[in-house]
Amino acid sequence: MPFLCLFFMLLFSRQGKLRLQKWYVPLSDKEKKKITRELVQTVLARKPKMCSFLEWRDLKIVYKRYASLYFCCAIEDQDNELITLEIIHRYVELLDKYFGSVCELDIIFNFEKAYFILDEFLLGGEAQETSKKNVLKAIEQADLLQEVRYSPR
Amino acid sequence: MPAVSKGDGMRGLAVFISDIRNCKSKEAEIKRINKELANIRSKFKGDKALDGYSKKKYVCKLLFIFLLGHDIDFGHMEAVNLLSSNKYTEKQIGYLFISVLVNSNSELIRLINNAIKNDLSSRNPTFMCLALHCIANVGSREMAEAFASEIPRILVAGDTMDSVKQSAALCLLRLYKTSPDLVLMGEWTSRVVHLLNDQHMGVVTAAISLITCLSQKNPDEFKTCVSLAVSRLSRIVSSASTDLQDYTYYFVPAPWLSCKLLRLLQCYPPPEDGAVKGRLVECLETILNKAQEPPKSKKVQHSNAKNAILFEAISLIIHYDSEPNLLVRACNQLGQFLQHRETNLRYLALESMCTLASSEFSHEAVKTHIETVINALKTERDVSVRQRAADLLYAMCDRSNAKQIVAEMLSYLETADYSIREEMVLKVAILAEKYAVDYSWYVDTILNLIRIAGDYVSEEVWYRVIQIVINRDDVQGYAAKTVFEVLELVVGRWFGSVLLGRPLVQFNLLHSKFHLCSVPTRALLLSAYIKFINLFPETKATIQEVLRCDSQIRNSDVELQQRAVEYLKLSSIASTDVLATVLEEMPPFPERESSILAKLKKKKGPGAVSVTELDDSKREAGELNGGADRGPDTASTPSPSADLLGIRSAAPVGAAQTNAGSLLVDVFSDSGPAAPSAAVNDDGFLRFVCKNNGVLFENQLLQIGIKSEYRQNLGRMYLFYGNKTSVQFASFSTTVSCPGELQLNVQSKPVEPLVEGGAQIQQVLNIECITDFCDAPLLNIKFRYGGALQNLTLKLPVTINKFFQPTEMSSSDFFQRWKQLSQPQQEAQKIFKANHSMDTEVLKAKLLGLGTALLDNIDPNPENYVCAGVIQTKGQQIGCLLRLEPNAQAQMYRLTLRCSKDTVSKRLCELLAQQF
């Protein structure tokens, strides 16, 4: 039985440009590229009012469009689709709060930050911390450390 | 938060990204990237030592280039250097590069592990978290080897910060998933369970994922988590929407944690403790009640979070399948969703109802929604929703509504999307077979199916139809007439018995369509022609001419050419008698799993068929096939079409022997495709029906021996894996799975991942028989031998007879019980040819090995053997009586079994018929 775990998360634009990829299962670069290509095509071909879930290979894809960006997660077939949809939404909220009205450009130019935020929120495909305050506090603390020299004891 | 504290703002990086974005063409982009790569390479190779900032900037650029989809083959060393920087931001970029770009077998892993080790022992929580994130992201075996014992300590240490605990829990989970053998259970496990009680909701959220995974693999060690989870859930469910502060999401308290708690509970049966169970039922009721309350917000996030919990609760209710009240309430709730304006909810309701349909408590409640579901099939705009509707119709189908559902599915097929046609066809074919009350309906349905979606009717469907038609004399006439009218396809098999009179005219009629047919059809037609020669010698000359012509005998298709050559040869060299024997009418098909069901089962997903359904359908198919009283099962005709069925168990074991004795073996020796070596080893399996020890499998690399012992409904099996080579097997792992709903509980411990050359390792399986069963558990073995991955799957020889307790009884007792078990379905009988020595001592040894008591002086005929025993399952005892009557002259046996459970008679009969 699966237990609420993502296999991967992809962010891509309406033009099909990949903006962020996070893989929680070991795959070769070739496989990753193939999956990305296939999924971007499939999702972009879907019409607006369609259901946010689709079966794809043995997995279930949960996706949602925010402005020009598609957020797309893969979960196991029997996993919980609605809570995954809200995983996506919470991540969008986190980005939004951190960048202040996030847009695609923020993610392009500060891609490393997008990764750091994701790592605080999800680890190994599982929710690590679902409180918005706590995640942002961790990132804020890290930002404060930016240029502080740490001297080992 | 400031609008991005880009304190580290790497200007160079921003400029580079802008440059790339400004590129007008792909070529320009590649040019710019190559320029940058050359620049970075020269910087890294340069004499001047780079400062930390530059190193960070260049590593970050490389990362960006990689994420654009280009390959990166340098910079790893520089990234590793950043790990030991004493500036946080440099360290962070180093870790990011490694998480994204370093694969597990990199030579750098030792250096990386060193840096991680330093950060883990730094006692600086931010650094510790970075290191833990890196382990969780990479999750390689080397990392597991280095840190699997360290992380549990961090996780349960009293002075660990909450945020570190969260990372440690999920990091450990990742390592457990990659290398379960390296994460050893210990004193920490009990403390991990108690994290469910932790004050910090974030810690509970992270820890529960780990606990769920560990409980799945070690349910007993973790079972205390059930009551802890119930009380946590109860506290969340009953809390006001603001109690949990930031863990409340759009007025829903802790939706993620709630879902995870409900998932964890699905790893276990309903709680035995009455109080805990009561509390849980209360929670589930509250969740169902909340679904009826007016929403606290109009935002979709509110309803999604609320319904995510609701669907998870319904999954748990279905998992328990013991609370009729809750099941029916769940069903009503889903019924409301069926007409919801949100597509997502309609989709999920259809999907979830599919599982409810298989519960006896809610099946009827699901059926009341039939009109809505049919409507969904017709009107939904999204094909994935229509697919769910079709799945649900299939799941809710029974005798009472079969005709309506099949008709609706057929009419939907006319316009159905190509992507789901094949599966729809399979479903219609299965339902038509399963619920056929009269044969004309069945034949009409199937022919309609072929008319509407002929291209999507797979071979499996064809063969199944033929199988059924052949086994029922009364259908044949109707079927042949109807088929002939439509002139869809004429199938060689039942031809012989149907056609009467004016054979040459019929042959010409048939042959006139030959060139229009597909290759497989032509192959069947050729087989039909040779049967013509047998039945109507006057057609011989005409047909030989047809076979001799170049378009047949030189056909570019190997199968057709082979048939033409062989049939021509057969018709000219064989005497009439031999020809008659070879082409004797096929005996009815032995009853077996419907090949189309097997095909559908291969397709995963909620529409898949459970084993219970399969048994049902076997029974139904039995009726449709007109019972099993059709005489011996030996096939007398090595008809090429027999091989085409493509089902391993298809050819009765006797067939091979019969053929071997035939004169015509040369002619047919290579006809039809050779039986492919099955992916699952069957032979080994059958050799162990009457014995417990021996070699299960052997090839050039590996030998597997087994020793097993059984008592009551329990068994223990020792597996010995011997490496026959002089080279080490790496990543050796085994898994035992029970296909479908096999009612066996098999527990095993993981084996050592390395097997040295010439060495042997041992594994113990503990087996518990829950109820009687037919399928065997599968043992999958994977290992690397000289770099190549070896993967093999064997059937474990655990058969129902292993759970026999012998029963001694007197002659009068025996016959009294024999008479008590006189209902037709309690008896299974088979007449078959001897495959092995008929020596008395050999037979006795086998019957004793079966596990029953061999009773003397019972049968009036001293040649016969009589046995009795009781099969012990967890919940049931099944009495079985057996009688084996050898006929030495004919080299035949008659085997009769009578058991208090019909499925057991049938299964034992199948197993034993292949032993003597």
PDB file of C-alpha atoms in Angstrom, chain B residues 544-677:
ATOM      1  CA  GLN B 544      -3.687 -30.444 -52.137  1.00  0.00           C
ATOM      2  CA  GLU B 545      -3.535 -28.278 -55.217  1.00  0.00           C
ATOM      3  CA  VAL B 546      -4.311 -25.204 -53.143  1.00  0.00           C
ATOM      4  CA  LEU B 547      -1.646 -26.120 -50.614  1.00  0.00           C
ATOM      5  CA  ARG B 548       0.863 -26.831 -53.349  1.00  0.00           C
ATOM      6  CA  CYS B 549       0.507 -23.514 -55.085  1.00  0.00           C
ATOM      7  CA  ASP B 550       3.343 -21.055 -54.658  1.00  0.00           C
ATOM      8  CA  SER B 551       1.390 -18.521 -52.677  1.00  0.00           C
ATOM      9  CA  GLN B 552       1.026 -21.081 -49.917  1.00  0.00           C
ATOM     10  CA  ILE B 553       4.080 -23.258 -49.979  1.00  0.00           C
ATOM     11  CA  ARG B 554       6.409 -20.321 -50.609  1.00  0.00           C
ATOM     12  CA  ASN B 555       4.502 -17.818 -48.516  1.00  0.00           C
ATOM     13  CA  SER B 556       6.707 -15.204 -46.967  1.00  0.00           C
ATOM     14  CA  ASP B 557       5.023 -15.723 -43.636  1.00  0.00           C
ATOM     15  CA  VAL B 558       6.817 -18.527 -41.851  1.00  0.00           C
ATOM     16  CA  GLU B 559       3.776 -19.784 -40.042  1.00  0.00           C
ATOM     17  CA  LEU B 560       1.679 -20.047 -43.201  1.00  0.00           C
ATOM     18  CA  GLN B 561       4.463 -21.608 -45.177  1.00  0.00           C
ATOM     19  CA  GLN B 562       5.097 -24.151 -42.480  1.00  0.00           C
ATOM     20  CA  ARG B 563       1.486 -25.113 -42.227  1.00  0.00           C
ATOM     21  CA  ALA B 564       1.138 -25.450 -45.977  1.00  0.00           C
ATOM     22  CA  VAL B 565       4.221 -27.660 -46.205  1.00  0.00           C
ATOM     23  CA  GLU B 566       3.270 -29.808 -43.265  1.00  0.00           C
ATOM     24  CA  TYR B 567      -0.346 -30.269 -44.209  1.00  0.00           C
ATOM     25  CA  LEU B 568       0.574 -31.117 -47.752  1.00  0.00           C
ATOM     26  CA  LYS B 569       3.042 -33.689 -46.509  1.00  0.00           C
ATOM     27  CA  LEU B 570       0.597 -35.028 -43.971  1.00  0.00           C
ATOM     28  CA  SER B 571      -2.162 -35.404 -46.525  1.00  0.00           C
ATOM     29  CA  SER B 572       0.087 -37.311 -48.906  1.00  0.00           C
ATOM     30  CA  ILE B 573       2.034 -39.639 -46.609  1.00  0.00           C
ATOM     31  CA  ALA B 574      -0.461 -40.462 -43.875  1.00  0.00           C
ATOM     32  CA  SER B 575      -2.910 -43.305 -44.304  1.00  0.00           C
ATOM     33  CA  THR B 576      -6.584 -42.525 -43.811  1.00  0.00           C
ATOM     34  CA  ASP B 577      -6.473 -44.053 -40.336  1.00  0.00           C
ATOM     35  CA  VAL B 578      -3.529 -42.037 -39.200  1.00  0.00           C
ATOM     36  CA  LEU B 579      -5.037 -38.901 -40.622  1.00  0.00           C
ATOM     37  CA  ALA B 580      -8.261 -39.608 -38.789  1.00  0.00           C
ATOM     38  CA  THR B 581      -6.399 -40.060 -35.527  1.00  0.00           C
ATOM     39  CA  VAL B 582      -4.356 -36.937 -35.929  1.00  0.00           C
ATOM     40  CA  LEU B 583      -7.325 -34.854 -36.863  1.00  0.00           C
ATOM     41  CA  GLU B 584      -9.726 -36.369 -34.413  1.00  0.00           C
ATOM     42  CA  GLU B 585     -12.051 -33.820 -32.932  1.00  0.00           C
ATOM     43  CA  MET B 586     -10.495 -31.900 -30.085  1.00  0.00           C
ATOM     44  CA  PRO B 587     -11.719 -32.890 -26.659  1.00  0.00           C
ATOM     45  CA  PRO B 588     -13.434 -30.139 -24.725  1.00  0.00           C
ATOM     46  CA  PHE B 589     -11.082 -27.682 -23.145  1.00  0.00           C
ATOM     47  CA  PRO B 590     -10.182 -28.440 -19.584  1.00  0.00           C
ATOM     48  CA  GLU B 591     -11.819 -25.959 -17.350  1.00  0.00           C
ATOM     49  CA  ARG B 592      -9.451 -23.183 -16.578  1.00  0.00           C
ATOM     50  CA  GLU B 593      -9.068 -19.555 -15.979  1.00  0.00           C
ATOM     51  CA  SER B 594     -10.608 -17.481 -18.682  1.00  0.00           C
ATOM     52  CA  SER B 595      -7.776 -16.188 -20.782  1.00  0.00           C
ATOM     53  CA  ILE B 596      -9.424 -12.808 -21.115  1.00  0.00           C
ATOM     54  CA  LEU B 597      -9.724 -12.459 -17.391  1.00  0.00           C
ATOM     55  CA  ALA B 598      -6.045 -13.156 -17.149  1.00  0.00           C
ATOM     56  CA  LYS B 599      -5.394 -10.436 -19.670  1.00  0.00           C
ATOM     57  CA  LEU B 600      -7.534  -7.919 -17.852  1.00  0.00           C
ATOM     58  CA  LYS B 601      -5.867  -8.818 -14.599  1.00  0.00           C
ATOM     59  CA  LYS B 602      -2.562  -7.868 -16.120  1.00  0.00           C
ATOM     60  CA  LYS B 603      -3.859  -4.373 -16.497  1.00  0.00           C
ATOM     61  CA  LYS B 604      -3.478  -2.704 -13.179  1.00  0.00           C
ATOM     62  CA  GLY B 605      -5.886  -0.345 -11.532  1.00  0.00           C
ATOM     63  CA  PRO B 606      -9.164  -0.315  -9.778  1.00  0.00           C
ATOM     64  CA  GLY B 607     -10.921  -2.022 -12.657  1.00  0.00           C
ATOM     65  CA  ALA B 608      -8.755  -5.071 -12.255  1.00  0.00           C
ATOM     66  CA  VAL B 609     -10.399  -8.287 -11.297  1.00  0.00           C
ATOM     67  CA  SER B 610      -9.913  -9.897  -7.955  1.00  0.00           C
ATOM     68  CA  VAL B 611      -9.253 -13.559  -7.488  1.00  0.00           C
ATOM     69  CA  THR B 612     -12.636 -14.085  -5.919  1.00  0.00           C
ATOM     70  CA  GLU B 613     -14.256 -12.793  -9.033  1.00  0.00           C
ATOM     71  CA  LEU B 614     -12.109 -15.119 -10.967  1.00  0.00           C
ATOM     72  CA  ASP B 615     -13.319 -18.054  -8.951  1.00  0.00           C
ATOM     73  CA  ASP B 616     -16.849 -16.928  -9.518  1.00  0.00           C
ATOM     74  CA  SER B 617     -16.254 -16.763 -13.166  1.00  0.00           C
ATOM     75  CA  LYS B 618     -14.703 -20.197 -13.148  1.00  0.00           C
ATOM     76  CA  ARG B 619     -17.794 -21.542 -11.576  1.00  0.00           C
ATOM     77  CA  GLU B 620     -19.956 -19.692 -14.020  1.00  0.00           C
ATOM     78  CA  ALA B 621     -17.789 -20.759 -16.875  1.00  0.00           C
ATOM     79  CA  GLY B 622     -18.206 -24.271 -15.585  1.00  0.00           C
ATOM     80  CA  GLU B 623     -21.932 -24.017 -16.011  1.00  0.00           C
ATOM     81  CA  LEU B 624     -21.522 -22.514 -19.385  1.00  0.00           C
ATOM     82  CA  ASN B 625     -19.094 -25.198 -20.388  1.00  0.00           C
ATOM     83  CA  GLY B 626     -21.659 -27.811 -19.539  1.00  0.00           C
ATOM     84  CA  GLY B 627     -19.957 -29.429 -16.610  1.00  0.00           C
ATOM     85  CA  ALA B 628     -16.796 -31.408 -16.439  1.00  0.00           C
ATOM     86  CA  ASP B 629     -18.083 -34.881 -17.310  1.00  0.00           C
ATOM     87  CA  ARG B 630     -16.373 -35.031 -20.621  1.00  0.00           C
ATOM     88  CA  GLY B 631     -14.140 -38.038 -20.248  1.00  0.00           C
ATOM     89  CA  PRO B 632     -10.356 -38.092 -20.352  1.00  0.00           C
ATOM     90  CA  ASP B 633      -8.498 -34.886 -20.696  1.00  0.00           C
ATOM     91  CA  THR B 634      -5.752 -36.109 -22.916  1.00  0.00           C
ATOM     92  CA  ALA B 635      -5.519 -34.274 -26.156  1.00  0.00           C
ATOM     93  CA  SER B 636      -5.300 -36.643 -29.058  1.00  0.00           C
ATOM     94  CA  THR B 637      -4.753 -34.038 -31.720  1.00  0.00           C
ATOM     95  CA  PRO B 638      -1.537 -32.117 -31.839  1.00  0.00           C
ATOM     96  CA  SER B 639      -3.421 -29.411 -33.642  1.00  0.00           C
ATOM     97  CA  PRO B 640      -1.224 -26.403 -34.298  1.00  0.00           C
ATOM     98  CA  SER B 641      -3.940 -24.166 -33.046  1.00  0.00           C
ATOM     99  CA  ALA B 642      -3.595 -25.658 -29.587  1.00  0.00           C
ATOM    100  CA  ASP B 643      -0.293 -23.870 -29.161  1.00  0.00           C
ATOM    101  CA  LEU B 644      -1.741 -20.582 -30.210  1.00  0.00           C
ATOM    102  CA  LEU B 645      -3.755 -20.289 -27.070  1.00  0.00           C
ATOM    103  CA  GLY B 646      -0.647 -19.092 -25.389  1.00  0.00           C
ATOM    104  CA  ILE B 647      -1.599 -20.223 -21.952  1.00  0.00           C
ATOM    105  CA  ARG B 648       0.952 -22.181 -20.059  1.00  0.00           C
ATOM    106  CA  SER B 649      -1.408 -24.563 -18.363  1.00  0.00           C
ATOM    107  CA  ALA B 650      -3.346 -25.159 -21.531  1.00  0.00           C
ATOM    108  CA  ALA B 651      -1.863 -28.378 -22.770  1.00  0.00           C
ATOM    109  CA  PRO B 652      -2.652 -31.206 -20.396  1.00  0.00           C
ATOM    110  CA  VAL B 653       0.490 -32.921 -19.289  1.00  0.00           C
ATOM    111  CA  GLY B 654      -0.595 -36.127 -20.960  1.00  0.00           C
ATOM    112  CA  ALA B 655      -0.526 -34.534 -24.364  1.00  0.00           C
ATOM    113  CA  ALA B 656       3.208 -34.451 -24.740  1.00  0.00           C
ATOM    114  CA  GLN B 657       3.519 -38.131 -23.992  1.00  0.00           C
ATOM    115  CA  THR B 658       0.767 -39.068 -26.389  1.00  0.00           C
ATOM    116  CA  ASN B 659       2.372 -37.144 -29.157  1.00  0.00           C
ATOM    117  CA  ALA B 660       5.755 -38.582 -28.489  1.00  0.00           C
ATOM    118  CA  GLY B 661       4.381 -42.022 -29.143  1.00  0.00           C
ATOM    119  CA  SER B 662       2.751 -41.000 -32.365  1.00  0.00           C
ATOM    120  CA  LEU B 663       4.131 -41.966 -35.723  1.00  0.00           C
ATOM    121  CA  LEU B 664       3.766 -38.495 -37.024  1.00  0.00           C
ATOM    122  CA  VAL B 665       6.030 -36.898 -34.576  1.00  0.00           C
ATOM    123  CA  ASP B 666       8.460 -36.014 -37.331  1.00  0.00           C
ATOM    124  CA  VAL B 667       5.930 -34.188 -39.374  1.00  0.00           C
ATOM    125  CA  PHE B 668       4.798 -32.161 -36.466  1.00  0.00           C
ATOM    126  CA  SER B 669       7.924 -31.927 -34.444  1.00  0.00           C
ATOM    127  CA  ASP B 670       8.404 -28.284 -35.181  1.00  0.00           C
ATOM    128  CA  SER B 671       4.912 -27.207 -35.980  1.00  0.00           C
ATOM    129  CA  GLY B 672       3.611 -24.192 -34.150  1.00  0.00           C
ATOM    130  CA  PRO B 673       5.678 -21.990 -31.959  1.00  0.00           C
ATOM    131  CA  ALA B 674       7.809 -23.809 -29.455  1.00  0.00           C
ATOM    132  CA  ALA B 675       6.563 -23.360 -25.937  1.00  0.00           C
ATOM    133  CA  PRO B 676       8.565 -20.414 -24.688  1.00  0.00           C
ATOM    134  CA  SER B 677      10.379 -20.981 -21.457  1.00  0.00           C
TER     135      SER B 677
END
